[in-house]
Amino acid sequence: MIVATKVKLYPNEKQKVLLEKHFGSCRFVYNYFLAKRDEYYLTHKDAEKSSLNYLDTQNMLTELKKQYPWLYEVNAQSLQMSLRFLDNAFKNFFHHNTEHPKFRKKGKNDYFAVPQHIRIKGNRVCFPKFKEGLYFKGSEEKLSEIKEINQIVVTKDAGDYYCSIIYEKEDNAPVKKPLSAENSVGIDLGVEKFATLSDGIAVENPRFVEKVEKRINKLQKQLSRKRKGSKNREKLILKLQRKYRKLRNMREDFLDKVSTAIAKRYDTIIMEDLKVQGMMRNHHVSKSLSDVSFYAFRLKLEWKATKYGKNLILIGRFDPSSKLCSNCGNIKHDLRLSDRIYHCEVCGLIIDRDYNASKNIRKIGLIKVGLVQPESTPVETATSGLRGIYPYRQMSVIEAGSPEASS
Ligand SMILES: [Zn+2]
């Protein structure tokens, strides 16, 4: 299992300069070849070879270094990693319909990766060009046990430096539970409530997020009144970046807690297969927790299901989970987004909209893997006692969400 641990770096002044050179050079190489690849495509559209690949750009990089000798001051492998990142961005664009790669901006996308020759000595992480090591805090004991590090990614965020250490951890994942309808759960993610589970548990959106968001909006307004290039403006920008980081950490923490609680509690978990690119287009739905959080949640849940030996079933995003009556199978075509209560005219069921959806998600998932038959029998429908609004239980573990780890 590949895992990542993030630590905060404390570089000295000399190291800071060298780190900045790495950020700058890697960004330069990325942007330079992004332009080159676009240019090549425009001029070779109809040619047999219509685009540059990773190897082409790698060869061109050798020439570029002769032209700009300052590129020799940074780790050559980090520059190559920039080409890798760019290549992946193009592959995603071509094959997975994501956005066209964007130019990296200073102060916004400051990062570089190191793929080889990394060692942890006590509380220092050493790699090429940083032989004496960068001092870090956090996770020293855990990291000293790592035998081989796959990669590190050094980032700058709101004036602080971080290092994500990516390594292979011995696989002691438990034996996977057999796929079964027993102890299975359907999850509906939403804007009103973060998640609604098919057994009646609801996970509210964390309130602290709203608080930080308010503070961010206030700072944004202050910023718009500050003169460009002034010291005060710069200070405010750093403050704002720190608030954003705080918000990100809070969200991470929240998503971690919810996904862990669910993966521990249920044996088979069913949710919609959310795709990041599909949701990016829906900016207006992102209220307190954005769509991106939903996708991050799905990834976390996937990873944690593996960790705890549980099953995760993903169903299509466009399966009719909201409009379907979870009791009789009737489809209510006139259900509006604003209808919080689902009222079925056929069987008389009155149920919370999200709760109804979560029950359908569970059912659709179980049908998909063949654990449940598609149609409910008329007898089941006739004798069903599912009437009235179901009581909700709150998941207390989530509400206790600690604000954040760092800063
Ligand atoms: Zn019904």
Tab-separated table of C-alpha atoms and ligand atoms in Angstrom:
chain	number	residue	atom	x	y	z
A	1	MET	CA	0.000	0.000	0.000
A	2	ILE	CA	1.374	3.417	-0.956
A	3	VAL	CA	0.954	6.047	1.718
A	4	ALA	CA	1.933	9.681	2.125
A	5	THR	CA	2.945	11.661	5.171
A	6	LYS	CA	3.197	15.436	5.144
A	7	VAL	CA	5.671	17.244	7.357
A	8	LYS	CA	6.462	20.929	7.818
A	9	LEU	CA	9.948	21.988	6.734
A	10	TYR	CA	12.144	24.549	8.491
A	11	PRO	CA	14.753	25.566	5.895
A	12	ASN	CA	17.546	28.012	6.728
A	13	GLU	CA	17.931	31.189	4.646
A	14	LYS	CA	20.338	29.585	2.172
A	15	GLN	CA	18.045	26.596	1.697
A	16	LYS	CA	15.056	28.887	1.189
A	17	VAL	CA	16.838	30.498	-1.758
A	18	LEU	CA	17.573	27.100	-3.261
A	19	LEU	CA	13.988	25.928	-2.673
A	20	GLU	CA	12.694	29.012	-4.480
A	21	LYS	CA	15.046	28.232	-7.374
A	22	HIS	CA	13.540	24.755	-7.572
A	23	PHE	CA	9.975	26.082	-7.563
A	24	GLY	CA	10.849	28.673	-10.185
A	25	SER	CA	12.786	26.382	-12.529
A	26	CYS	CA	10.214	23.599	-12.368
A	27	ARG	CA	7.442	26.096	-13.072
A	28	PHE	CA	9.469	27.572	-15.949
A	29	VAL	CA	10.030	24.143	-17.524
A	30	TYR	CA	6.373	23.209	-17.093
A	31	ASN	CA	5.110	26.424	-18.678
A	32	TYR	CA	7.725	26.429	-21.425
A	33	PHE	CA	6.790	22.935	-22.598
A	34	LEU	CA	3.080	23.536	-22.136
A	35	ALA	CA	3.434	26.345	-24.715
A	36	LYS	CA	5.700	24.165	-26.920
A	37	ARG	CA	3.264	21.269	-26.927
A	38	ASP	CA	0.357	23.545	-27.807
A	39	GLU	CA	2.387	25.229	-30.531
A	40	TYR	CA	3.475	21.906	-31.975
A	41	TYR	CA	-0.066	20.646	-32.064
A	42	LEU	CA	-1.336	23.754	-33.869
A	43	THR	CA	1.342	23.469	-36.555
A	44	HIS	CA	1.225	19.672	-36.959
A	45	LYS	CA	-2.495	18.991	-36.620
A	46	ASP	CA	-2.664	17.094	-39.891
A	47	ALA	CA	0.789	15.551	-39.759
A	48	GLU	CA	1.335	11.905	-38.936
A	49	LYS	CA	2.867	12.901	-35.618
A	50	SER	CA	0.539	15.546	-34.309
A	51	SER	CA	1.761	15.986	-30.752
A	52	LEU	CA	4.880	15.944	-28.585
A	53	ASN	CA	5.197	13.210	-25.996
A	54	TYR	CA	7.170	12.951	-22.781
A	55	LEU	CA	10.326	11.673	-24.465
A	56	ASP	CA	10.317	14.487	-27.034
A	57	THR	CA	10.143	17.086	-24.296
A	58	GLN	CA	12.850	15.307	-22.302
A	59	ASN	CA	15.212	15.553	-25.272
A	60	MET	CA	14.309	19.185	-25.810
A	61	LEU	CA	15.004	19.890	-22.134
A	62	THR	CA	18.658	18.930	-22.629
A	63	GLU	CA	18.922	21.646	-25.287
A	64	LEU	CA	16.988	24.157	-23.199
A	65	LYS	CA	19.456	23.770	-20.338
A	66	LYS	CA	22.312	24.842	-22.603
A	67	GLN	CA	20.326	27.929	-23.460
A	68	TYR	CA	19.463	28.704	-19.821
A	69	PRO	CA	22.408	27.485	-17.723
A	70	TRP	CA	20.711	28.465	-14.444
A	71	LEU	CA	18.571	25.355	-14.891
A	72	TYR	CA	21.687	23.353	-13.917
A	73	GLU	CA	21.461	24.810	-10.412
A	74	VAL	CA	18.472	22.615	-9.557
A	75	ASN	CA	17.952	18.859	-9.367
A	76	ALA	CA	17.711	17.566	-12.950
A	77	GLN	CA	15.242	14.886	-11.905
A	78	SER	CA	12.871	17.475	-10.484
A	79	LEU	CA	12.802	19.203	-13.865
A	80	GLN	CA	12.015	15.876	-15.522
A	81	MET	CA	9.228	15.349	-13.015
A	82	SER	CA	7.737	18.649	-14.225
A	83	LEU	CA	7.621	17.137	-17.704
A	84	ARG	CA	5.929	14.058	-16.243
A	85	PHE	CA	3.285	16.171	-14.524
A	86	LEU	CA	2.707	18.041	-17.758
A	87	ASP	CA	2.456	14.812	-19.716
A	88	ASN	CA	-0.111	13.464	-17.251
A	89	ALA	CA	-2.103	16.688	-17.496
A	90	PHE	CA	-2.200	16.311	-21.284
A	91	LYS	CA	-3.104	12.631	-21.076
A	92	ASN	CA	-5.993	13.455	-18.743
A	93	PHE	CA	-7.083	16.198	-21.090
A	94	PHE	CA	-7.056	13.887	-24.126
A	95	HIS	CA	-8.396	10.696	-22.597
A	96	HIS	CA	-10.492	11.747	-19.627
A	97	ASN	CA	-12.048	14.976	-20.820
A	98	THR	CA	-10.493	17.149	-18.108
A	99	GLU	CA	-9.595	20.801	-18.630
A	100	HIS	CA	-6.718	21.790	-20.868
A	101	PRO	CA	-3.487	22.083	-18.820
A	102	LYS	CA	-3.059	25.556	-17.365
A	103	PHE	CA	0.063	27.657	-16.903
A	104	ARG	CA	1.449	27.406	-13.401
A	105	LYS	CA	1.535	30.687	-11.483
A	106	LYS	CA	4.119	31.892	-9.025
A	107	GLY	CA	2.827	31.860	-5.476
A	108	LYS	CA	-0.053	29.600	-6.449
A	109	ASN	CA	1.482	26.382	-7.733
A	110	ASP	CA	4.818	26.289	-5.961
A	111	TYR	CA	5.909	22.673	-5.868
A	112	PHE	CA	8.499	20.254	-7.135
A	113	ALA	CA	8.928	16.512	-6.889
A	114	VAL	CA	12.002	14.387	-6.258
A	115	PRO	CA	11.800	10.775	-7.455
A	116	GLN	CA	15.090	9.295	-6.230
A	117	HIS	CA	17.986	9.379	-3.769
A	118	ILE	CA	15.913	10.479	-0.791
A	119	ARG	CA	16.919	9.641	2.746
A	120	ILE	CA	15.544	10.450	6.165
A	121	LYS	CA	18.202	11.025	8.805
A	122	GLY	CA	16.638	11.704	12.180
A	123	ASN	CA	14.525	14.767	11.600
A	124	ARG	CA	16.133	15.781	8.342
A	125	VAL	CA	15.048	14.837	4.866
A	126	CYS	CA	18.028	14.652	2.474
A	127	PHE	CA	17.916	14.601	-1.337
A	128	PRO	CA	20.054	15.826	-4.257
A	129	LYS	CA	21.077	19.515	-3.939
A	130	PHE	CA	20.015	19.324	-0.283
A	131	LYS	CA	22.634	16.851	0.920
A	132	GLU	CA	22.855	18.379	4.408
A	133	GLY	CA	19.094	17.827	4.728
A	134	LEU	CA	16.065	19.957	5.419
A	135	TYR	CA	14.923	20.046	9.028
A	136	PHE	CA	11.334	18.953	9.630
A	137	LYS	CA	8.932	18.488	12.511
A	138	GLY	CA	6.333	15.767	12.971
A	139	SER	CA	6.163	12.009	12.458
A	140	GLU	CA	9.909	11.442	13.146
A	141	GLU	CA	9.470	8.002	14.720
A	142	LYS	CA	7.141	6.744	12.022
A	143	LEU	CA	9.352	7.982	9.198
A	144	SER	CA	12.586	6.563	10.581
A	145	GLU	CA	11.206	3.082	9.912
A	146	ILE	CA	10.708	3.639	6.193
A	147	LYS	CA	13.006	1.500	4.114
A	148	GLU	CA	12.399	3.006	0.723
A	149	ILE	CA	10.828	6.292	-0.270
A	150	ASN	CA	9.097	6.396	-3.661
A	151	GLN	CA	8.962	10.124	-4.040
A	152	ILE	CA	8.751	13.421	-2.197
A	153	VAL	CA	6.825	16.530	-3.189
A	154	VAL	CA	7.950	19.835	-1.699
A	155	THR	CA	5.312	22.569	-1.607
A	156	LYS	CA	4.995	26.145	-0.438
A	157	ASP	CA	1.741	27.219	1.085
A	158	ALA	CA	1.023	30.641	2.581
A	159	GLY	CA	4.725	31.318	3.147
A	160	ASP	CA	5.451	27.937	4.761
A	161	TYR	CA	7.237	24.935	3.308
A	162	TYR	CA	5.981	21.347	3.412
A	163	CYS	CA	7.195	17.977	2.254
A	164	SER	CA	4.930	15.069	1.354
A	165	ILE	CA	6.812	11.824	1.722
A	166	ILE	CA	5.333	9.058	-0.385
A	167	TYR	CA	6.379	5.509	0.427
A	168	GLU	CA	5.376	1.875	0.295
A	169	LYS	CA	3.944	0.527	3.514
A	170	GLU	CA	3.823	-3.159	4.295
A	171	ASP	CA	0.431	-4.455	3.342
A	172	ASN	CA	-1.353	-5.802	6.348
A	173	ALA	CA	-4.841	-5.016	5.132
A	174	PRO	CA	-7.371	-7.421	6.635
A	175	VAL	CA	-9.043	-10.152	4.594
A	176	LYS	CA	-11.879	-8.622	2.621
A	177	LYS	CA	-15.380	-9.249	3.964
A	178	PRO	CA	-17.563	-11.238	1.551
A	179	LEU	CA	-19.903	-9.142	-0.579
A	180	SER	CA	-23.268	-9.290	1.165
A	181	ALA	CA	-26.443	-7.279	1.598
A	182	GLU	CA	-26.060	-7.693	5.316
A	183	ASN	CA	-24.653	-4.646	7.062
A	184	SER	CA	-24.704	-2.740	3.785
A	185	VAL	CA	-25.393	0.956	3.479
A	186	GLY	CA	-26.290	3.441	0.740
A	187	ILE	CA	-24.897	6.973	0.987
A	188	ASP	CA	-26.444	10.068	-0.549
A	189	LEU	CA	-24.207	13.143	-0.571
A	190	GLY	CA	-25.898	16.496	-0.603
A	191	VAL	CA	-25.723	20.203	-0.005
A	192	GLU	CA	-28.305	20.454	2.788
A	193	LYS	CA	-26.788	17.608	4.750
A	194	PHE	CA	-23.333	16.341	3.899
A	195	ALA	CA	-24.409	12.702	3.832
A	196	THR	CA	-27.571	10.733	4.427
A	197	LEU	CA	-27.283	6.998	5.045
A	198	SER	CA	-29.886	4.394	4.182
A	199	ASP	CA	-30.265	3.334	7.818
A	200	GLY	CA	-31.467	6.792	8.790
A	201	ILE	CA	-28.234	8.355	9.982
A	202	ALA	CA	-27.532	11.878	8.761
A	203	VAL	CA	-24.161	13.599	8.776
A	204	GLU	CA	-24.561	17.362	9.013
A	205	ASN	CA	-22.192	19.778	7.355
A	206	PRO	CA	-19.625	20.991	9.850
A	207	ARG	CA	-20.478	24.433	11.198
A	208	PHE	CA	-16.898	25.579	11.639
A	209	VAL	CA	-16.424	25.640	7.868
A	210	GLU	CA	-19.103	28.293	7.498
A	211	LYS	CA	-17.407	30.421	10.141
A	212	VAL	CA	-14.043	30.390	8.369
A	213	GLU	CA	-15.743	31.057	5.045
A	214	LYS	CA	-17.337	34.195	6.501
A	215	ARG	CA	-13.963	35.376	7.715
A	216	ILE	CA	-12.465	34.742	4.265
A	217	ASN	CA	-15.181	36.779	2.570
A	218	LYS	CA	-14.503	39.647	4.976
A	219	LEU	CA	-10.774	39.555	4.252
A	220	GLN	CA	-11.455	39.438	0.510
A	221	LYS	CA	-13.463	42.653	0.803
A	222	GLN	CA	-10.687	44.334	2.803
A	223	LEU	CA	-8.178	43.239	0.196
A	224	SER	CA	-10.093	44.865	-2.641
A	225	ARG	CA	-9.725	48.235	-0.864
A	226	LYS	CA	-5.933	47.987	-0.419
A	227	ARG	CA	-3.574	49.709	-2.810
A	228	LYS	CA	-1.731	47.360	-5.201
A	229	GLY	CA	1.875	46.735	-4.250
A	230	SER	CA	1.482	48.102	-0.717
A	231	LYS	CA	2.970	46.343	2.327
A	232	ASN	CA	-0.453	46.072	3.951
A	233	ARG	CA	-1.855	44.371	0.907
A	234	GLU	CA	0.890	41.787	0.961
A	235	LYS	CA	0.298	41.122	4.648
A	236	LEU	CA	-3.397	40.670	3.982
A	237	ILE	CA	-2.719	38.251	1.140
A	238	LEU	CA	-0.613	36.066	3.426
A	239	LYS	CA	-3.340	36.204	6.071
A	240	LEU	CA	-5.906	35.159	3.487
A	241	GLN	CA	-3.730	32.295	2.257
A	242	ARG	CA	-3.437	31.058	5.848
A	243	LYS	CA	-7.212	31.152	6.259
A	244	TYR	CA	-7.622	29.151	3.060
A	245	ARG	CA	-5.143	26.618	4.352
A	246	LYS	CA	-7.072	26.417	7.617
A	247	LEU	CA	-10.275	25.786	5.699
A	248	ARG	CA	-8.613	23.067	3.620
A	249	ASN	CA	-7.279	21.375	6.740
A	250	MET	CA	-10.689	21.500	8.388
A	251	ARG	CA	-12.312	19.903	5.377
A	252	GLU	CA	-9.649	17.207	5.165
A	253	ASP	CA	-10.130	16.459	8.830
A	254	PHE	CA	-13.909	16.288	8.477
A	255	LEU	CA	-13.764	14.019	5.408
A	256	ASP	CA	-11.240	11.772	7.145
A	257	LYS	CA	-13.459	11.357	10.202
A	258	VAL	CA	-16.647	10.645	8.254
A	259	SER	CA	-15.042	8.186	5.829
A	260	THR	CA	-13.276	6.325	8.638
A	261	ALA	CA	-16.454	6.064	10.705
A	262	ILE	CA	-18.414	4.692	7.737
A	263	ALA	CA	-15.717	2.244	6.610
A	264	LYS	CA	-15.434	0.863	10.151
A	265	ARG	CA	-19.163	0.541	10.700
A	266	TYR	CA	-20.446	-1.072	7.504
A	267	ASP	CA	-19.281	-4.083	5.471
A	268	THR	CA	-20.655	-3.044	2.082
A	269	ILE	CA	-20.824	0.622	1.198
A	270	ILE	CA	-22.679	1.923	-1.850
A	271	MET	CA	-22.438	5.402	-3.296
A	272	GLU	CA	-22.603	7.260	-6.582
A	273	ASP	CA	-19.504	7.223	-8.744
A	274	LEU	CA	-18.618	10.891	-8.669
A	275	LYS	CA	-16.242	12.115	-11.321
A	276	VAL	CA	-14.253	15.196	-10.647
A	277	GLN	CA	-14.613	16.711	-14.101
A	278	GLY	CA	-18.370	16.209	-14.219
A	279	MET	CA	-18.830	18.160	-11.068
A	280	MET	CA	-16.477	21.028	-11.748
A	281	ARG	CA	-19.095	22.385	-14.132
A	282	ASN	CA	-21.622	22.712	-11.357
A	283	HIS	CA	-20.106	25.622	-9.490
A	284	HIS	CA	-23.445	26.855	-8.246
A	285	VAL	CA	-24.131	23.752	-6.177
A	286	SER	CA	-21.043	24.217	-4.086
A	287	LYS	CA	-22.361	25.761	-0.923
A	288	SER	CA	-20.754	24.887	2.370
A	289	LEU	CA	-18.809	21.875	1.159
A	290	SER	CA	-17.891	21.909	-2.474
A	291	ASP	CA	-18.259	19.216	-5.089
A	292	VAL	CA	-14.562	18.714	-4.949
A	293	SER	CA	-15.082	17.587	-1.357
A	294	PHE	CA	-17.488	14.926	-2.598
A	295	TYR	CA	-14.844	13.576	-4.919
A	296	ALA	CA	-12.193	13.715	-2.204
A	297	PHE	CA	-14.644	11.878	0.050
A	298	ARG	CA	-15.143	9.126	-2.511
A	299	LEU	CA	-11.360	8.670	-2.828
A	300	LYS	CA	-10.952	8.553	0.940
A	301	LEU	CA	-13.778	6.069	1.283
A	302	GLU	CA	-12.258	3.890	-1.422
A	303	TRP	CA	-8.931	3.875	0.339
A	304	LYS	CA	-10.422	3.226	3.771
A	305	ALA	CA	-12.657	0.425	2.518
A	306	THR	CA	-9.473	-1.320	1.372
A	307	LYS	CA	-7.776	-0.573	4.669
A	308	TYR	CA	-10.579	-2.122	6.743
A	309	GLY	CA	-11.345	-4.974	4.310
A	310	LYS	CA	-14.763	-3.625	3.318
A	311	ASN	CA	-16.567	-3.500	-0.038
A	312	LEU	CA	-17.291	-0.324	-1.927
A	313	ILE	CA	-19.849	-0.453	-4.750
A	314	LEU	CA	-20.108	2.550	-7.055
A	315	ILE	CA	-23.284	3.154	-9.022
A	316	GLY	CA	-23.831	5.484	-12.005
A	317	ARG	CA	-24.371	9.132	-11.245
A	318	PHE	CA	-27.425	9.189	-13.424
A	319	ASP	CA	-29.242	6.232	-11.949
A	320	PRO	CA	-32.615	7.665	-10.869
A	321	SER	CA	-31.916	7.601	-7.141
A	322	SER	CA	-33.868	10.770	-6.242
A	323	LYS	CA	-37.018	10.343	-8.293
A	324	LEU	CA	-37.587	6.694	-7.465
A	325	CYS	CA	-39.893	5.734	-4.595
A	326	SER	CA	-37.827	3.513	-2.295
A	327	ASN	CA	-40.986	1.718	-1.214
A	328	CYS	CA	-42.947	0.901	-4.384
A	329	GLY	CA	-40.600	1.745	-7.253
A	330	ASN	CA	-42.811	4.480	-8.666
A	331	ILE	CA	-40.903	7.239	-10.481
A	332	LYS	CA	-41.952	10.754	-9.563
A	333	HIS	CA	-41.063	12.766	-12.649
A	334	ASP	CA	-42.152	16.129	-11.247
A	335	LEU	CA	-39.839	16.056	-8.209
A	336	ARG	CA	-38.146	19.456	-7.970
A	337	LEU	CA	-34.764	20.255	-6.456
A	338	SER	CA	-36.506	22.313	-3.791
A	339	ASP	CA	-38.733	19.446	-2.641
A	340	ARG	CA	-37.192	18.347	0.625
A	341	ILE	CA	-39.876	15.747	1.279
A	342	TYR	CA	-40.652	12.930	-1.117
A	343	HIS	CA	-44.355	12.166	-1.232
A	344	CYS	CA	-45.320	9.139	-3.319
A	345	GLU	CA	-48.817	9.398	-4.805
A	346	VAL	CA	-48.881	5.667	-5.570
A	347	CYS	CA	-48.126	4.060	-2.192
A	348	GLY	CA	-48.494	7.072	0.086
A	349	LEU	CA	-44.933	7.069	1.333
A	350	ILE	CA	-43.806	10.337	2.898
A	351	ILE	CA	-40.088	10.411	3.407
A	352	ASP	CA	-37.134	12.820	3.571
A	353	ARG	CA	-35.812	13.316	0.047
A	354	ASP	CA	-32.163	12.427	0.779
A	355	TYR	CA	-33.127	9.467	2.929
A	356	ASN	CA	-35.238	8.129	0.070
A	357	ALA	CA	-32.290	8.606	-2.310
A	358	SER	CA	-29.865	6.811	0.009
A	359	LYS	CA	-32.226	3.814	0.231
A	360	ASN	CA	-32.406	3.711	-3.568
A	361	ILE	CA	-28.648	3.986	-3.885
A	362	ARG	CA	-28.289	0.978	-1.616
A	363	LYS	CA	-30.854	-0.985	-3.608
A	364	ILE	CA	-29.396	-0.059	-7.018
A	365	GLY	CA	-25.937	-1.068	-5.792
A	366	LEU	CA	-27.126	-4.428	-4.462
A	367	ILE	CA	-28.972	-5.112	-7.719
A	368	LYS	CA	-25.853	-4.182	-9.663
A	369	VAL	CA	-23.780	-6.861	-7.952
A	370	GLY	CA	-26.627	-9.401	-8.063
A	371	LEU	CA	-27.409	-9.544	-4.352
A	372	VAL	CA	-30.973	-8.333	-4.786
A	373	GLN	CA	-33.562	-9.007	-7.503
A	374	PRO	CA	-34.515	-5.951	-9.587
A	375	GLU	CA	-38.264	-5.808	-8.959
A	376	SER	CA	-40.081	-5.915	-5.667
A	377	THR	CA	-43.124	-8.178	-5.761
A	378	PRO	CA	-46.657	-6.738	-5.607
A	379	VAL	CA	-47.139	-8.505	-2.281
A	380	GLU	CA	-44.164	-6.705	-0.779
A	381	THR	CA	-45.581	-3.396	-1.918
A	382	ALA	CA	-49.061	-4.116	-0.655
A	383	THR	CA	-47.983	-5.259	2.774
A	384	SER	CA	-45.236	-2.731	3.268
A	385	GLY	CA	-45.553	-0.653	6.392
A	386	LEU	CA	-43.187	2.054	5.230
A	387	ARG	CA	-45.349	5.098	5.842
A	388	GLY	CA	-44.544	8.410	7.483
A	389	ILE	CA	-41.358	10.384	7.952
A	390	TYR	CA	-38.448	8.472	9.365
A	391	PRO	CA	-36.706	9.797	12.427
A	392	TYR	CA	-33.086	10.774	11.963
A	393	ARG	CA	-30.228	9.880	14.167
A	394	GLN	CA	-27.235	12.170	14.257
A	395	MET	CA	-23.751	10.782	14.020
A	396	SER	CA	-22.096	12.252	17.055
A	397	VAL	CA	-18.538	11.386	16.066
A	398	ILE	CA	-18.643	13.885	13.222
A	399	GLU	CA	-19.931	16.848	15.166
A	400	ALA	CA	-16.956	16.675	17.479
A	401	GLY	CA	-14.644	17.465	14.522
A	402	SER	CA	-11.465	19.075	15.797
A	403	PRO	CA	-10.732	22.274	13.890
A	404	GLU	CA	-7.363	21.393	12.416
A	405	ALA	CA	-3.906	20.038	12.844
A	406	SER	CA	-1.497	22.749	11.814
A	407	SER	CA	-1.265	26.547	12.244
B	1	ZN	ZN	-44.305	4.661	-3.627
